[in-house]
XYZ file of C-alpha atoms in Angstrom:
661
model
C 4.724 -20.091 -44.948
C 6.421 -20.287 -47.692
C 9.034 -22.771 -48.110
C 9.079 -24.038 -45.069
C 8.715 -27.936 -45.512
C 12.117 -27.772 -47.585
C 12.939 -25.167 -44.384
C 12.429 -28.923 -42.053
C 13.608 -30.937 -44.252
C 16.695 -29.580 -44.723
C 15.758 -31.141 -48.514
C 15.606 -28.899 -51.633
C 12.728 -29.251 -53.748
C 12.782 -30.507 -56.915
C 10.603 -29.073 -59.876
C 6.699 -30.257 -59.481
C 7.625 -31.385 -56.451
C 4.271 -31.843 -54.311
C 6.645 -29.833 -51.240
C 7.036 -26.856 -54.335
C 3.761 -27.380 -55.706
C 2.476 -26.260 -52.607
C 4.885 -23.401 -51.368
C 3.986 -22.213 -54.678
C 0.973 -22.266 -53.727
C 1.111 -20.634 -50.479
C 2.800 -17.728 -52.483
C -0.129 -16.507 -54.825
C -2.664 -17.107 -51.145
C -4.023 -20.194 -53.146
C -4.871 -21.567 -49.796
C -7.164 -23.652 -51.050
C -5.232 -25.539 -53.658
C -2.030 -25.076 -50.254
C -3.827 -26.813 -47.792
C -4.707 -30.138 -50.465
C -1.349 -30.818 -51.336
C -0.287 -30.076 -47.880
C -2.677 -32.255 -46.416
C -1.788 -35.022 -49.082
C 1.496 -34.541 -48.088
C 0.822 -35.497 -44.192
C -1.728 -37.992 -44.963
C 1.437 -39.550 -46.404
C 3.821 -39.273 -43.470
C 5.717 -35.855 -44.503
C 6.581 -34.341 -40.884
C 7.110 -31.558 -41.634
C 3.552 -31.702 -43.816
C 1.787 -32.090 -41.078
C 3.722 -29.076 -38.747
C 3.092 -27.120 -41.732
C -0.910 -28.042 -41.446
C -0.334 -27.533 -37.144
C 0.968 -23.669 -38.499
C -2.523 -23.910 -40.918
C -4.871 -24.061 -38.343
C -2.823 -22.102 -35.302
C -2.975 -18.922 -37.436
C -5.912 -19.446 -39.386
C -4.160 -19.271 -43.071
C -7.067 -20.538 -45.258
C -8.803 -22.172 -42.763
C -10.592 -21.614 -39.299
C -8.342 -21.164 -37.089
C -8.794 -24.416 -34.642
C -6.202 -24.809 -32.141
C -7.538 -28.273 -31.833
C -6.695 -29.501 -34.702
C -3.915 -27.737 -34.946
C -2.138 -29.574 -31.895
C -3.794 -32.904 -33.566
C -0.601 -31.922 -36.459
C 1.854 -30.758 -33.839
C 1.541 -34.190 -32.361
C 1.310 -36.486 -35.585
C 4.392 -34.334 -36.293
C 5.742 -35.023 -32.975
C 5.174 -38.728 -33.118
C 7.912 -38.853 -35.706
C 9.919 -37.473 -33.986
C 10.090 -34.067 -34.899
C 12.148 -32.040 -32.372
C 10.611 -28.619 -33.841
C 6.780 -30.170 -32.838
C 8.096 -31.143 -29.747
C 8.929 -27.544 -28.646
C 5.686 -26.435 -30.539
C 3.711 -28.423 -27.512
C 5.841 -27.629 -25.165
C 4.579 -23.963 -25.583
C 0.888 -25.271 -26.628
C 0.454 -26.849 -22.925
C 2.400 -23.864 -21.476
C 0.217 -21.311 -22.025
C -2.604 -23.156 -24.317
C -3.865 -21.520 -26.681
C -7.225 -19.501 -27.648
C -9.996 -18.684 -24.879
C -9.448 -20.423 -21.608
C -13.181 -21.856 -21.027
C -14.663 -21.752 -17.571
C -17.811 -22.658 -16.712
C -21.664 -22.778 -18.642
C -23.302 -19.525 -17.918
C -26.464 -21.559 -18.058
C -28.314 -19.849 -21.286
C -29.770 -21.143 -23.968
C -29.378 -22.715 -26.492
C -28.024 -20.670 -29.087
C -25.502 -17.485 -28.260
C -23.015 -17.128 -26.061
C -23.242 -20.675 -24.713
C -23.342 -21.810 -28.198
C -20.674 -19.747 -28.565
C -18.803 -20.488 -25.806
C -18.845 -24.581 -27.259
C -17.932 -23.311 -29.430
C -14.522 -21.622 -28.356
C -13.821 -24.413 -25.888
C -13.717 -26.856 -28.845
C -11.193 -24.712 -30.793
C -8.721 -24.298 -27.609
C -6.540 -25.754 -25.750
C -6.367 -26.146 -22.319
C -2.999 -25.639 -20.127
C -0.934 -28.668 -19.213
C 2.030 -28.168 -17.630
C 3.316 -31.887 -16.807
C 2.691 -32.198 -20.652
C 4.639 -28.844 -21.372
C 7.200 -30.170 -19.354
C 6.863 -33.757 -20.666
C 7.169 -31.867 -24.313
C 10.050 -29.527 -23.392
C 12.254 -31.833 -21.734
C 12.427 -34.286 -25.184
C 13.074 -30.817 -27.096
C 15.608 -29.646 -24.333
C 17.588 -32.921 -24.865
C 17.666 -32.255 -28.671
C 19.179 -29.449 -28.516
C 15.873 -26.397 -29.214
C 16.835 -23.128 -27.132
C 13.200 -22.491 -26.672
C 12.474 -25.767 -25.216
C 15.829 -25.367 -23.109
C 14.468 -21.910 -21.980
C 10.514 -23.031 -21.658
C 11.915 -25.957 -19.649
C 14.087 -23.827 -17.250
C 10.947 -21.090 -16.468
C 8.895 -24.271 -15.474
C 11.847 -25.257 -13.025
C 11.762 -22.154 -12.449
C 8.233 -21.574 -10.840
C 7.780 -25.489 -10.499
C 4.960 -25.829 -13.223
C 4.748 -29.418 -14.177
C 8.073 -30.437 -12.189
C 9.202 -29.693 -9.077
C 10.488 -25.975 -8.424
C 14.908 -26.309 -9.406
C 17.122 -23.524 -9.424
C 19.854 -25.135 -10.425
C 17.971 -27.267 -13.147
C 16.774 -23.929 -14.491
C 20.182 -22.471 -14.573
C 21.664 -25.521 -16.657
C 19.418 -25.317 -18.994
C 18.984 -21.132 -19.411
C 23.125 -21.482 -19.762
C 22.248 -23.768 -22.482
C 20.043 -21.929 -23.940
C 21.736 -18.531 -23.258
C 24.442 -20.072 -24.847
C 22.564 -20.313 -28.376
C 21.644 -16.631 -28.326
C 17.876 -16.757 -26.735
C 17.775 -13.246 -25.735
C 14.964 -14.536 -23.210
C 17.460 -17.314 -22.204
C 20.383 -14.792 -21.120
C 17.433 -12.594 -19.525
C 15.948 -15.555 -17.346
C 19.888 -16.551 -16.206
C 20.606 -12.841 -15.657
C 17.469 -12.838 -13.267
C 18.446 -16.005 -11.209
C 22.114 -14.625 -10.788
C 21.043 -10.907 -9.711
C 17.994 -11.891 -7.861
C 20.418 -14.480 -5.674
C 18.221 -17.466 -6.628
C 21.637 -19.282 -6.462
C 22.864 -17.867 -3.211
C 24.746 -14.960 -2.978
C 23.516 -12.673 -5.913
C 25.791 -12.419 -8.631
C 25.774 -9.427 -10.750
C 28.777 -9.130 -12.816
C 27.072 -12.069 -14.494
C 23.522 -11.329 -14.691
C 24.494 -7.615 -16.291
C 26.567 -9.379 -19.127
C 23.822 -11.706 -19.922
C 21.024 -8.503 -19.246
C 23.268 -6.446 -21.701
C 23.776 -9.526 -24.627
C 19.876 -10.018 -24.340
C 19.464 -6.260 -24.119
C 21.426 -5.785 -27.406
C 18.528 -7.715 -29.063
C 16.078 -5.752 -27.842
C 14.406 -8.608 -24.926
C 12.865 -5.662 -23.588
C 12.710 -7.646 -20.739
C 15.913 -7.531 -20.904
C 16.301 -3.785 -20.726
C 14.612 -2.873 -18.263
C 15.988 -5.677 -15.655
C 19.293 -3.998 -17.449
C 17.831 -0.299 -16.070
C 16.399 -1.552 -12.493
C 20.933 -2.771 -11.869
C 21.591 0.731 -12.602
C 18.583 1.920 -10.063
C 19.957 0.475 -8.354
C 23.643 0.398 -7.998
C 24.420 -3.150 -9.215
C 25.447 -2.313 -12.320
C 29.064 -1.942 -12.971
C 28.589 1.452 -15.699
C 25.423 3.185 -16.231
C 23.593 5.694 -14.186
C 20.046 7.307 -13.904
C 19.610 8.634 -17.497
C 20.612 5.521 -18.740
C 18.492 3.600 -16.816
C 15.628 6.339 -17.922
C 16.606 5.809 -21.752
C 16.370 1.907 -21.589
C 13.305 2.006 -19.312
C 12.178 3.982 -22.293
C 13.600 2.022 -24.800
C 11.284 -1.385 -23.098
C 8.569 0.554 -22.399
C 7.977 1.913 -26.534
C 7.582 -2.146 -27.108
C 5.381 -2.454 -24.910
C 6.496 -4.284 -21.603
C 3.880 -2.995 -18.453
C 6.859 -2.863 -15.879
C 8.694 -0.534 -17.655
C 6.070 1.360 -17.807
C 4.905 1.593 -14.160
C 8.735 1.865 -13.296
C 8.653 4.646 -15.625
C 6.030 7.121 -13.376
C 7.770 5.802 -11.302
C 10.819 7.727 -12.227
C 9.204 10.711 -13.821
C 7.599 10.671 -10.165
C 10.501 10.978 -8.505
C 12.603 13.179 -10.633
C 15.747 10.357 -12.077
C 17.135 10.183 -14.626
C 14.754 12.624 -16.067
C 13.201 16.043 -14.772
C 10.307 15.276 -12.730
C 6.927 15.624 -14.658
C 4.390 14.128 -11.996
C 2.428 14.095 -15.454
C 4.425 12.253 -17.422
C 4.543 9.258 -14.243
C 0.800 9.792 -14.269
C 0.600 9.079 -17.855
C 2.578 6.301 -17.529
C 0.824 4.685 -14.617
C -2.580 4.450 -16.743
C -0.869 2.560 -19.677
C 1.099 0.306 -17.826
C -2.948 -0.292 -15.153
C -4.681 -0.191 -18.482
C -2.591 -3.565 -19.289
C -3.537 -4.964 -16.242
C -0.356 -4.070 -13.814
C -1.586 -4.026 -10.788
C 1.813 -1.761 -8.434
C 1.017 0.351 -11.787
C -3.194 0.805 -10.446
C -1.632 1.328 -7.369
C 0.795 4.254 -7.572
C -1.990 5.864 -9.771
C -4.099 5.750 -6.975
C -1.731 7.174 -4.575
C -0.269 9.496 -6.652
C -4.122 10.737 -7.169
C -4.853 11.128 -3.962
C -1.865 11.754 -1.912
C 0.776 13.649 -4.711
C -0.747 16.003 -7.864
C -2.925 19.386 -6.935
C -5.317 18.982 -6.688
C -6.533 16.112 -5.335
C -8.650 13.608 -6.912
C -9.757 11.559 -4.276
C -13.338 10.582 -6.225
C -10.993 8.761 -8.908
C -8.877 7.266 -6.072
C -11.082 5.835 -4.695
C -12.620 3.788 -7.665
C -9.189 3.178 -8.824
C -8.649 1.492 -4.801
C -12.091 0.368 -4.911
C -11.941 -2.107 -8.426
C -7.927 -3.214 -7.141
C -10.152 -4.127 -3.289
C -12.718 -6.225 -5.537
C -10.053 -8.025 -6.766
C -8.596 -9.115 -3.749
C -5.575 -7.221 -3.428
C -4.985 -6.020 0.215
C -2.918 -2.560 0.351
C -6.375 -1.814 -1.768
C -8.211 -3.006 0.858
C -6.461 -1.371 3.535
C -6.738 1.468 1.545
C -10.000 1.741 0.610
C -10.689 0.978 4.366
C -9.362 4.036 5.300
C -10.916 6.129 3.423
C -14.713 5.498 4.106
C -12.698 6.063 8.256
C -12.420 9.215 6.989
C -14.789 9.599 4.235
C -12.303 10.805 1.558
C -13.272 9.928 -1.596
C -16.230 8.271 -0.512
C -19.358 9.060 1.862
C -17.934 8.269 5.854
C -18.879 4.923 6.761
C -17.303 2.639 9.492
C -18.985 -0.095 8.788
C -17.622 -0.232 5.576
C -14.102 0.083 6.968
C -14.242 -2.254 9.135
C -15.167 -4.747 6.413
C -12.733 -3.755 4.660
C -9.985 -3.970 6.369
C -11.098 -6.776 7.441
C -10.805 -8.498 4.310
C -7.357 -6.611 4.348
C -6.465 -8.531 7.796
C -7.570 -11.959 6.671
C -4.179 -11.470 4.548
C -2.481 -10.933 7.187
C -1.478 -7.248 6.024
C 0.389 -5.417 8.662
C -1.302 -2.246 8.956
C -4.797 -3.664 7.957
C -4.850 -5.126 10.982
C -3.088 -2.775 13.461
C -6.401 -0.727 11.857
C -9.057 -3.032 13.039
C -7.927 -3.500 16.322
C -8.221 0.310 17.045
C -11.793 0.140 15.260
C -12.919 -2.249 17.646
C -10.911 -1.376 20.574
C -12.563 2.259 20.567
C -16.362 0.560 19.215
C -15.549 1.864 15.660
C -17.469 -0.126 13.087
C -19.347 -2.276 15.260
C -19.542 -3.317 19.011
C -15.930 -2.343 21.397
C -14.130 -5.541 21.707
C -11.701 -5.413 23.569
C -10.636 -9.512 23.323
C -11.241 -8.989 19.566
C -8.745 -5.634 19.541
C -6.106 -7.640 21.300
C -6.011 -11.076 18.927
C -5.974 -8.090 16.166
C -2.571 -6.243 17.932
C -1.514 -9.864 19.011
C -1.619 -10.984 15.118
C -0.239 -7.679 13.570
C 2.974 -8.137 16.495
C 3.672 -11.330 14.681
C 3.155 -9.780 11.498
C 6.826 -7.392 11.664
C 4.312 -4.277 13.503
C 6.807 -2.712 15.623
C 3.946 -0.492 17.778
C 1.200 -3.460 18.501
C 3.173 -4.952 21.495
C 2.764 -0.646 23.173
C -0.485 -0.970 21.648
C -1.560 -4.581 23.888
C 0.700 -2.910 26.551
C -1.866 0.208 26.863
C -4.753 -2.404 26.363
C -3.436 -3.919 29.479
C -2.756 -1.256 31.365
C -6.517 0.412 31.146
C -7.799 -2.560 32.541
C -5.502 -4.476 35.076
C -3.454 -4.562 37.985
C -0.516 -6.121 39.566
C 1.550 -9.017 37.803
C -0.582 -7.845 34.406
C 0.872 -4.198 35.060
C 3.913 -5.948 34.395
C 3.660 -8.164 31.446
C 2.286 -4.467 29.947
C 5.881 -3.244 30.217
C 7.365 -6.344 29.563
C 5.002 -5.737 26.014
C 6.471 -2.198 25.983
C 10.069 -2.732 25.632
C 9.421 -5.009 23.418
C 7.874 -2.648 21.068
C 10.616 -0.021 21.550
C 13.308 -2.800 21.029
C 11.327 -3.186 17.553
C 11.756 0.615 17.033
C 8.362 1.925 18.736
C 9.169 5.978 19.323
C 5.793 5.824 21.086
C 7.064 2.850 23.390
C 10.674 4.601 23.900
C 7.896 8.311 25.098
C 6.155 6.189 27.404
C 8.871 4.287 29.026
C 10.614 7.344 29.491
C 7.702 9.036 31.329
C 7.156 5.865 33.652
C 10.870 6.077 34.452
C 10.477 9.854 34.761
C 7.293 9.600 37.331
C 8.164 6.342 38.576
C 5.595 4.467 38.156
C 5.463 0.618 37.000
C 9.064 0.956 37.458
C 12.041 2.140 39.875
C 12.468 6.347 39.106
C 14.920 7.076 37.195
C 15.908 10.172 35.755
C 18.703 9.502 33.936
C 17.291 6.291 31.580
C 14.225 8.440 31.290
C 16.472 10.753 29.289
C 17.859 8.000 27.567
C 14.144 7.074 26.583
C 13.471 10.004 25.076
C 16.260 10.735 23.455
C 15.436 7.846 21.391
C 12.279 9.005 20.978
C 13.366 12.064 19.712
C 15.697 10.299 17.258
C 12.365 7.794 15.613
C 10.785 11.140 14.808
C 8.830 11.890 17.978
C 8.836 15.703 18.490
C 7.788 15.217 21.927
C 10.946 13.053 23.652
C 11.814 16.438 23.062
C 10.037 18.792 24.453
C 10.377 16.196 27.288
C 13.792 16.395 27.409
C 13.275 19.544 27.369
C 11.683 20.006 30.919
C 14.180 17.565 32.083
C 16.729 19.364 31.051
C 15.355 22.677 32.201
C 14.389 21.543 35.751
C 18.331 19.390 36.352
C 16.563 15.869 35.998
C 18.594 15.217 33.076
C 22.620 13.887 33.521
C 23.637 16.776 31.592
C 24.544 20.031 33.757
C 21.087 22.663 34.165
C 21.349 24.109 31.127
C 18.498 26.549 30.685
C 19.874 27.090 27.250
C 19.985 23.918 26.053
C 16.556 23.396 27.787
C 14.900 26.328 25.532
C 16.694 25.079 22.370
C 15.208 21.699 23.123
C 11.790 22.933 22.730
C 12.943 25.149 20.208
C 13.742 22.317 18.313
C 10.546 20.089 18.678
C 8.701 23.645 18.585
C 10.391 23.807 14.594
C 8.647 20.158 13.771
C 4.682 21.845 14.371
C 5.163 20.212 18.813
C 2.095 22.260 19.618
C 2.497 21.883 22.778
C 6.582 23.317 22.546
C 5.026 25.823 21.096
C 3.007 26.735 24.090
C 5.861 26.351 26.549
C 8.075 27.883 24.576
C 5.277 31.973 25.223
C 4.606 30.849 29.006
C 8.773 29.873 29.296
C 9.473 33.294 27.920
C 6.163 35.144 29.305
C 6.747 34.095 32.956
C 11.087 34.386 32.961
C 11.313 31.464 35.191
C 14.367 30.275 32.804
C 15.625 33.312 31.332
C 14.447 36.664 31.098
C 11.059 38.355 30.656
C 10.119 38.962 26.698
C 6.571 39.892 25.686
C 7.893 39.793 22.326
C 9.098 36.878 21.876
C 6.456 35.064 24.194
C 4.017 37.002 21.835
C 5.728 35.489 18.743
C 5.233 32.002 20.297
C 2.057 32.762 21.184
C 0.600 33.479 17.886
C 3.074 30.094 15.786
C 1.110 27.711 18.647
C -2.245 29.308 17.816
C -1.812 28.924 13.880
C -0.430 25.429 14.523
C -3.646 24.625 16.399
C -3.067 24.308 19.720
C -5.936 24.608 21.721
C -5.000 26.614 24.993
C -3.247 29.627 22.688
C -6.072 29.714 20.832
C -8.047 30.528 24.085
C -6.048 32.843 25.330
C -6.474 35.218 22.767
C -10.171 34.245 22.450
C -10.335 35.379 26.176
C -8.886 38.615 25.305
C -10.432 39.425 22.597
C -13.144 40.518 25.238
C -10.955 43.592 26.912
C -10.877 46.864 25.677
C -7.213 47.430 25.355
C -7.343 43.890 22.753
C -4.199 44.278 20.629
C -3.241 41.466 18.261
C -4.672 39.370 15.453
C -7.961 40.205 13.353
C -11.423 38.591 15.466
C -11.790 37.234 12.321
C -8.158 35.264 12.988
C -9.225 33.994 16.225
C -12.260 32.339 15.402
C -10.458 30.445 12.345
C -8.143 29.543 14.307
C -10.233 28.641 17.114
C -12.717 26.487 14.787
C -9.806 24.380 13.391
C -8.587 24.042 16.806
C -12.069 21.913 17.326
C -12.468 20.408 14.318
C -8.586 18.843 15.092
C -10.028 17.651 18.311
C -8.819 19.992 20.572
C -11.270 19.191 23.910
C -10.546 23.323 25.331
C -11.778 25.115 21.630
C -14.664 22.606 21.476
C -15.894 23.822 24.763
C -14.994 27.641 24.217
C -16.596 27.700 20.827
C -18.899 25.932 22.102
C -20.281 28.220 24.890
C -19.637 31.574 21.961
C -21.832 29.695 19.770
C -24.526 29.287 21.975
C -24.848 32.668 23.377
C -24.144 34.496 20.037
C -20.997 35.609 21.145
C -18.077 36.595 18.727
C -19.792 34.391 16.501
C -23.404 33.655 14.677
C -25.794 32.144 17.583
C -26.197 27.965 17.066
C -27.382 26.170 19.534
C -27.215 22.911 17.706
C -23.871 23.568 16.326
C -23.200 24.095 19.902
C -24.746 20.984 20.982
C -22.001 19.742 18.873
C -18.664 20.673 19.375
C -20.244 20.402 23.396
C -20.466 16.618 23.168
C -17.140 16.033 21.427
C -15.635 17.553 23.676
C -17.766 15.242 26.228
C -17.025 12.347 24.639
C -13.724 13.039 24.981
C -13.589 12.934 29.103
C -13.572 16.464 30.036
C -16.173 16.669 32.842
C -16.790 20.344 32.613
C -18.685 19.207 28.784
C -20.314 16.593 30.791
C -22.330 18.795 33.149
C -22.907 21.308 30.166
C -24.629 18.483 27.786
C -26.327 17.404 31.355
C -27.394 21.475 31.512
C -29.340 22.147 28.047
C -30.826 18.572 28.322
C -32.468 18.877 31.481
C -33.202 22.241 30.334
C -34.407 21.502 26.610
C -32.333 24.679 26.515
C -31.841 24.278 22.339
C -32.145 20.361 21.748
C -35.611 17.916 23.361
C -35.241 17.916 26.916
C -34.323 14.754 27.657
C -34.067 14.112 32.007
C -33.082 10.428 31.213
C -29.955 11.405 29.146
C -28.626 14.018 30.681
C -28.720 11.651 34.622
C -26.051 9.607 32.210
C -23.943 12.439 31.533
C -24.195 13.795 34.921
C -23.025 10.875 36.302
C -19.556 10.904 33.746
C -19.225 13.658 35.059
C -20.129 13.405 39.202
C -17.998 10.219 38.351
C -15.059 12.537 37.589
C -15.706 14.677 40.364
C -17.506 17.229 38.988
C -19.295 18.886 42.041
C -22.190 20.907 39.788
C -23.358 17.292 38.481
C -22.899 15.842 42.503
C -25.467 18.896 42.538
C -27.387 17.946 40.291
C -27.663 14.259 40.314
C -28.474 14.852 44.347
C -31.378 17.297 43.220
C -33.132 15.253 41.000
C -33.239 12.177 43.674
C -34.458 14.368 45.665
C -36.749 15.561 43.385
C -37.999 11.917 42.364
C -38.263 10.893 46.586
C-alpha cells in the first residue's frame, strides 16, 4: 500500500504533501491517520486516493472489511477515468466479493439472521453484465488483466454472447503483455480445438510461456499435452514433475491427475497409497472427479476393498446430483455392496441418474423394471427406458429391446426384433452378434446359413465374448463351418474359450476327451478339464464330482472341496447345483441337515424356471416338510411345473382336484 498514490499518478511526491504524509502513516501502520489523510485527498477529487480507499476497505487495512464501501470508492475512481479502477470493478462484478448470501433462514432477532443481514450489507453480488462493461473499458485501455478477464467471459458466455474469436483476440493482446492467465487461456483455446482443428504447436508455446512464470494451471495444461502425446517434447516423467509442482502450488486438478498417474504408474512408480493421498487432497478441495476416482480406488483397486467408505463418498456426490455417483450407488444397493441390499433404494438412485440421461443407469433401471425388481414388473416402461438408452448411445439397448419383443410377440413384430438385433450388432454388441449367429445356425427367424453364423460368432469373439469361440468350435467340429472340418482346430477354439474362463467350454473339453468322438479318448486330460470346470463354477462339472462321492472306489478331490465348489456354483445361480445342494441339505447327506437352507436353494432354482425344483417345492409345501404347510401355494408351484410338462406335478394337481370333488 505504501507509495500507492504516487504509483498510480506517476508523479513524484512533494515533501510534506498530503500524499507523502498518508504514505508515511501507512508505513508506520498508523492506519487512523493514514485513512483520514487518504479520505481528505479523495474528497478533494484525487482518483488514486479513491482507489486507495477502495483497497483499504477491500483488504480491511485499519478498518472493517467492507466490500460494499470498497465498491463505492472504486466506482468513484472509475468515474474519473482511472483505468485501474475499471479493471478492479470488472473483477468485482465477475467474481463477487464476500459471502454470497441466500434466503433468510427465518430465525429471529440476532444471531444467524443478524449475521446474514450484515454480510448482505458488506458483500458485493456478482453481475456478469456489469463485469463485461467495466472489463471492456479497461481492456480498451490496454489493461492486460481486464483483457484476459473479458476473454474468459466471451469463452463462457458470461454477460456477453459467446464469441471465441473475440476471446482469442483479447487473450492474445494480454498474452503479448506477458499476462500468464491470458497465455494459459490462449493455449487452452488452441489445444482444445475450440477454434477449429487443434493447434498443438501454438498451444504448447503459450503453455510454456505461462508455465515459465509458474502459472500452475499452465503447468498442468502442458503436462496433459505431454501425457496425450501432443507436445513436441517431454514425456510422462516431465509431465509428472510439472503436475507435482502445480499440485504443490495448490492446483486442484493437478492433484487429481497426479493421483491417476500414481495409480497407473505413469511417470513414476505405481503407488496406490500416493494415489489415494492425492485423490483425497483434491477431493476435500471440492474436485468432483477426484472424489469419484477415490471412490473407485477404494472399491475396485485397493486391497482390502473398502466398500463402506466408497459408498459414503458416492452417496455424498449422489446427493449433490452427480449422475455417475447416483448410478454407482444404485448398483451398490442392488448388490448390497457397502450398503444393505435394497432393490427399492437401488431403483430410486438409478432413476435419478436416468433422469439425467445417463446411459448405464437407463439400462440398469430398464432391466430392473423388466424383471420386476424394486417395483412391479413393467415391460412397457422397460422398453421405453431401453429406447432412451439406445438414443444415448448404448450398444446393447437395441438387443434388449429385441429380447423383450421376442418374449411376447409373433409375426411381423418378431421381424422387428431381428432388425433391432442387427442394429445392436452394428453398434458393436457382442451379445447381439452371438444371438444373430444362433438365429442363423438354427434357421430361427432367418434363413439358415452356417457360413454367416460363423462370421457372427467370430465378431462376438472379437468383442470379447468367449461364447462366440465356443459356438464356433462346434460348427468347426461338426463340419458346418465354411472352414474344412477340423477336429484339432475345433478343440483349439474350445481351449481358447476355456482359457477365458468359459464354463461351457471347460465342461465340453472334459466330455470331448472322455467320449473320444473328436479325438482319442484321454481320461487324464478329461479329469483335468473336469476339475478346472468345477473350480470355475460349472454346475454340471461339480455335480458329476458330487455324484461320485457315493461310489465305493471314489478318487478325486476331497469331499470338502467338492462341497465348497457345489456351494459356490449354487450361490452363483447355477440351478442344477442349487437343486443338488438342496437335496443334500434336506437329507443331511455329506452336509449338516438344514431344511431352511434346502428350501432357499430350491426356491432359487424354481424362480429360475426349473420344473423339478417347482414340483419339489409343491411337495414340501403340501406335506409341511421342514416348512409351514400351505396347500394353496403348493398348487401354484405344481401348476408352474406342470406347465413345463412335469408329469409328477400333473399327477399331484389331478389328485388335488379329485380330493376337492
